[in-house]
Amino acid sequence: MKALITGSGGLIGSECVRLLAGQGWAVVGVDNDMRQVFFGPAASTEANVRALRESFPGYRHVGLDIRDRAGVRALLKDERPDFIIHTAAQPSHDKAAAIPYDDFDVNAGGTMNLLVAARDYCAESPFCFTSTNKVYGDRPNYLPLIEKEKRYDYADIDAIDESMSIDSCLHSIFGASKAAADVMCQEFGRYFQMPVGIFRGGCLTGPQHAAVELHGYLAYIVHCAVAGKSYKVYGYKGKQVRDQIHSHDVANLFLHFYRKPRCGEVYNLGGGRGNSLSILETVDALAAMGYRLAYEYTGQNRKGDHICYISDLSKLQSHYPDWKLEYDLPRILSEIVQRNLNQHE
Ligand SMILES: NC(=O)c1ccc[n+]([C@@H]2O[C@H](COP(=O)([O-])OP(=O)(O)OC[C@H]3O[C@@H](n4cnc5c(N)ncnc54)[C@H](O)[C@@H]3O)[C@@H](O)[C@H]2O)c1
């Protein structure tokens, strides 16, 4: 069996390569290290790609840019993969406003290139698209909230499900380009009856994240705590909440989707309430592990930033009852800490 994974050097893409190649799949990885162009040398995913090449003989790397329409068509025509996982993206909410053309061309245009080529050369192959909870824009901020000592929480609901509207709210340029891709993926699922799954990620994390301030919040905050760097908290008193899911749990879910695909289905994907924490709670958890985070607070929140986002996983769990989260917060944190310690040795 052969998989094609875009963004194969990135956090989610590289985890998917490890999972599938580890199970004997042939994997074609597409990544042009554009993360380095977006965020600078610290964000390069080259080391991840090198490690994949060294570890898995069945891994073939292609440094193709997904904006290259002819190149994407030629690759899919040659490879005709049995499974496509599309994770390549400009992934930062904050960065997108400074590079709106690149953001849209990669996130929306690149996704369109893959969808059309998949329709033409391997329409039966399951296709997983990593969307984002930013497609809901700032709508979650309109939910009634309560303020607790260390976090905000919902007054009336437990978590956010897929029925939330993605319309008529502030998305950020990134949220809008991903929403374009998200809707197009749904359309290929419905209009062409292709097995395309749309996964609206919350905070996807893990030790392989080439984390920088503008993307990879948990890995970056841990990096600051371990390396003794100061971290900047933007608004909401540090009580903003995110639910964290380890990249392994994401990759494993995609494999469940491959075995039982559905056409154009949308899922919220995160760690759920059990894996949710605020920035203040993250600071406490790191202190309990022996790492004191020095942080600076600025009252101005990031534009359109969610105050409290916790994914409702009920739909995922009802469609994929055998899929279970394997990583809880302590396990996620200790893995990221360990990775940072190894890098400092
Ligand atoms: N990490 C998160 O918290 C999170 C949350 C919600 C959604 N997502 C989505 O999940 C996906 C994966 O996120 P991630 O954290 O693994 O990102 P990442 O930045 O670690 O990986 C993305 C990879 O895509 C590559 N890439 C970028 N533009 C490319 C192009 N034009 N052609 C080829 N390769 C290109 C980059 O070099 C990088 O290695 C993205 O679509 C992102 O929007 C991530």
Short mmCIF file of N, CA and C and ligand atoms in Angstrom, two decimals, residues 7-13 30-36 38-39 45 64-67 86-91 106 130-133 174 178 201-205 209 215, ligand 1:
data_model
loop_
_atom_site.label_atom_id
_atom_site.label_comp_id
_atom_site.label_asym_id
_atom_site.label_seq_id
_atom_site.Cartn_x
_atom_site.Cartn_y
_atom_site.Cartn_z
N GLY A 7 3.41 17.90 3.62
CA GLY A 7 3.87 18.46 4.91
C GLY A 7 4.56 17.40 5.73
N SER A 8 5.23 16.47 5.04
CA SER A 8 5.78 15.28 5.71
C SER A 8 6.91 15.61 6.67
N GLY A 9 7.48 16.82 6.58
CA GLY A 9 8.51 17.21 7.55
C GLY A 9 7.91 17.85 8.79
N GLY A 10 6.64 18.21 8.73
CA GLY A 10 6.02 18.95 9.83
C GLY A 10 5.57 18.05 10.96
N LEU A 11 4.96 18.65 11.96
CA LEU A 11 4.55 17.91 13.15
C LEU A 11 3.64 16.73 12.80
N ILE A 12 2.52 17.02 12.14
CA ILE A 12 1.53 15.97 11.88
C ILE A 12 1.99 15.07 10.74
N GLY A 13 2.52 15.70 9.69
CA GLY A 13 2.97 14.91 8.55
C GLY A 13 4.03 13.89 8.95
N VAL A 30 5.78 14.85 0.72
CA VAL A 30 5.94 16.10 -0.03
C VAL A 30 6.16 17.23 0.96
N ASP A 31 7.31 17.87 0.89
CA ASP A 31 7.57 19.03 1.78
C ASP A 31 8.74 19.80 1.20
N ASN A 32 8.55 21.12 1.05
CA ASN A 32 9.63 21.96 0.50
C ASN A 32 10.26 22.83 1.60
N ASP A 33 10.06 22.46 2.86
CA ASP A 33 10.60 23.20 4.02
C ASP A 33 10.16 24.67 3.99
N MET A 34 8.94 24.91 3.54
CA MET A 34 8.48 26.29 3.50
C MET A 34 8.25 26.85 4.91
N ARG A 35 8.18 25.95 5.90
CA ARG A 35 8.05 26.42 7.29
C ARG A 35 9.21 27.36 7.65
N GLN A 36 10.39 27.05 7.09
CA GLN A 36 11.55 27.89 7.33
C GLN A 36 11.38 29.27 6.70
N PHE A 38 8.48 30.71 6.23
CA PHE A 38 7.46 31.43 7.01
C PHE A 38 8.03 31.98 8.32
N PHE A 39 8.80 31.16 9.04
CA PHE A 39 9.14 31.50 10.44
C PHE A 39 10.63 31.61 10.74
N THR A 45 12.12 22.24 9.00
CA THR A 45 11.73 20.85 9.25
C THR A 45 12.70 19.88 8.56
N LEU A 64 8.58 19.00 -3.42
CA LEU A 64 7.65 19.74 -4.29
C LEU A 64 6.87 20.79 -3.50
N ASP A 65 6.60 21.90 -4.16
CA ASP A 65 5.75 22.95 -3.59
C ASP A 65 4.30 22.62 -3.99
N ILE A 66 3.39 22.53 -3.04
CA ILE A 66 2.02 22.14 -3.42
C ILE A 66 1.31 23.23 -4.24
N ARG A 67 1.92 24.42 -4.34
CA ARG A 67 1.35 25.45 -5.21
C ARG A 67 1.64 25.15 -6.68
N HIS A 86 -3.18 15.20 3.83
CA HIS A 86 -2.73 16.54 3.41
C HIS A 86 -2.58 17.44 4.64
N THR A 87 -1.31 17.66 5.01
CA THR A 87 -1.06 18.51 6.20
C THR A 87 -0.25 19.75 5.86
N ALA A 88 0.29 19.85 4.64
CA ALA A 88 1.13 21.01 4.31
C ALA A 88 0.29 22.28 4.39
N ALA A 89 0.86 23.31 5.00
CA ALA A 89 0.09 24.55 5.16
C ALA A 89 0.98 25.69 5.61
N GLN A 90 0.46 26.91 5.44
CA GLN A 90 0.92 28.04 6.23
C GLN A 90 0.05 27.93 7.47
N PRO A 91 0.60 27.57 8.63
CA PRO A 91 -0.25 27.19 9.76
C PRO A 91 -0.51 28.28 10.80
N VAL A 106 -0.99 28.76 -0.61
CA VAL A 106 -0.63 27.46 -0.04
C VAL A 106 -1.88 26.78 0.53
N THR A 130 -6.24 18.25 7.08
CA THR A 130 -6.10 18.88 8.41
C THR A 130 -6.60 20.32 8.33
N SER A 131 -7.86 20.48 8.71
CA SER A 131 -8.44 21.82 8.80
C SER A 131 -8.11 22.38 10.19
N THR A 132 -8.84 23.37 10.63
CA THR A 132 -8.52 24.02 11.90
C THR A 132 -9.79 24.53 12.57
N ASN A 133 -9.74 24.67 13.89
CA ASN A 133 -10.90 25.25 14.58
C ASN A 133 -11.02 26.75 14.30
N PHE A 174 -5.67 33.61 7.95
CA PHE A 174 -5.41 32.16 7.99
C PHE A 174 -6.72 31.37 8.12
N LYS A 178 -8.10 28.72 5.35
CA LYS A 178 -8.37 27.32 5.70
C LYS A 178 -9.86 27.00 5.53
N GLY A 201 -8.71 20.80 13.57
CA GLY A 201 -7.83 20.64 14.72
C GLY A 201 -7.91 21.81 15.69
N GLY A 202 -7.75 21.47 16.95
CA GLY A 202 -7.58 22.49 18.00
C GLY A 202 -6.09 22.72 18.14
N CYS A 203 -5.50 22.32 19.27
CA CYS A 203 -4.05 22.42 19.41
C CYS A 203 -3.45 21.04 19.20
N LEU A 204 -2.78 20.87 18.07
CA LEU A 204 -2.11 19.61 17.75
C LEU A 204 -0.66 19.78 18.19
N THR A 205 -0.15 18.83 18.94
CA THR A 205 1.17 19.08 19.52
C THR A 205 1.99 17.81 19.60
N HIS A 209 7.42 19.06 17.01
CA HIS A 209 7.07 20.38 16.50
C HIS A 209 8.30 21.29 16.47
N HIS A 215 3.82 29.75 16.01
CA HIS A 215 3.08 28.50 15.79
C HIS A 215 3.67 27.36 16.59
N1 LIG B 1 -0.35 22.34 15.04
C1 LIG B 1 -1.52 22.81 15.35
O1 LIG B 1 -1.77 23.23 16.49
C2 LIG B 1 -2.63 22.83 14.34
C3 LIG B 1 -3.92 23.19 14.76
C4 LIG B 1 -4.97 23.18 13.84
C5 LIG B 1 -4.72 22.81 12.53
N2 LIG B 1 -3.46 22.48 12.14
C6 LIG B 1 -3.24 22.13 10.73
O2 LIG B 1 -2.59 20.88 10.68
C7 LIG B 1 -1.69 20.85 9.58
C8 LIG B 1 -0.33 20.44 10.06
O3 LIG B 1 0.11 21.35 11.05
P1 LIG B 1 1.56 21.22 11.66
O4 LIG B 1 1.51 21.79 13.02
O5 LIG B 1 2.05 19.84 11.42
O6 LIG B 1 2.35 22.23 10.70
P2 LIG B 1 3.90 22.28 10.37
O7 LIG B 1 4.20 23.67 10.02
O8 LIG B 1 4.69 21.60 11.45
O9 LIG B 1 3.98 21.34 9.06
C9 LIG B 1 3.56 21.79 7.80
C10 LIG B 1 4.63 21.40 6.80
O10 LIG B 1 4.17 21.82 5.50
C11 LIG B 1 5.29 22.26 4.78
N3 LIG B 1 4.83 23.18 3.74
C12 LIG B 1 4.36 24.43 3.91
N4 LIG B 1 4.05 24.97 2.73
C13 LIG B 1 4.34 24.04 1.79
C14 LIG B 1 4.24 24.03 0.38
N5 LIG B 1 3.81 25.11 -0.29
N6 LIG B 1 4.58 22.91 -0.29
C15 LIG B 1 5.05 21.82 0.39
N7 LIG B 1 5.18 21.79 1.72
C16 LIG B 1 4.84 22.90 2.42
C17 LIG B 1 6.18 22.95 5.80
O11 LIG B 1 7.53 23.04 5.38
C18 LIG B 1 6.00 22.08 7.02
O12 LIG B 1 7.01 21.10 7.14
C19 LIG B 1 -1.76 22.23 8.93
O13 LIG B 1 -2.65 22.16 7.85
C20 LIG B 1 -2.33 23.11 10.02
O14 LIG B 1 -3.05 24.20 9.51
C21 LIG B 1 -2.40 22.48 13.01
#
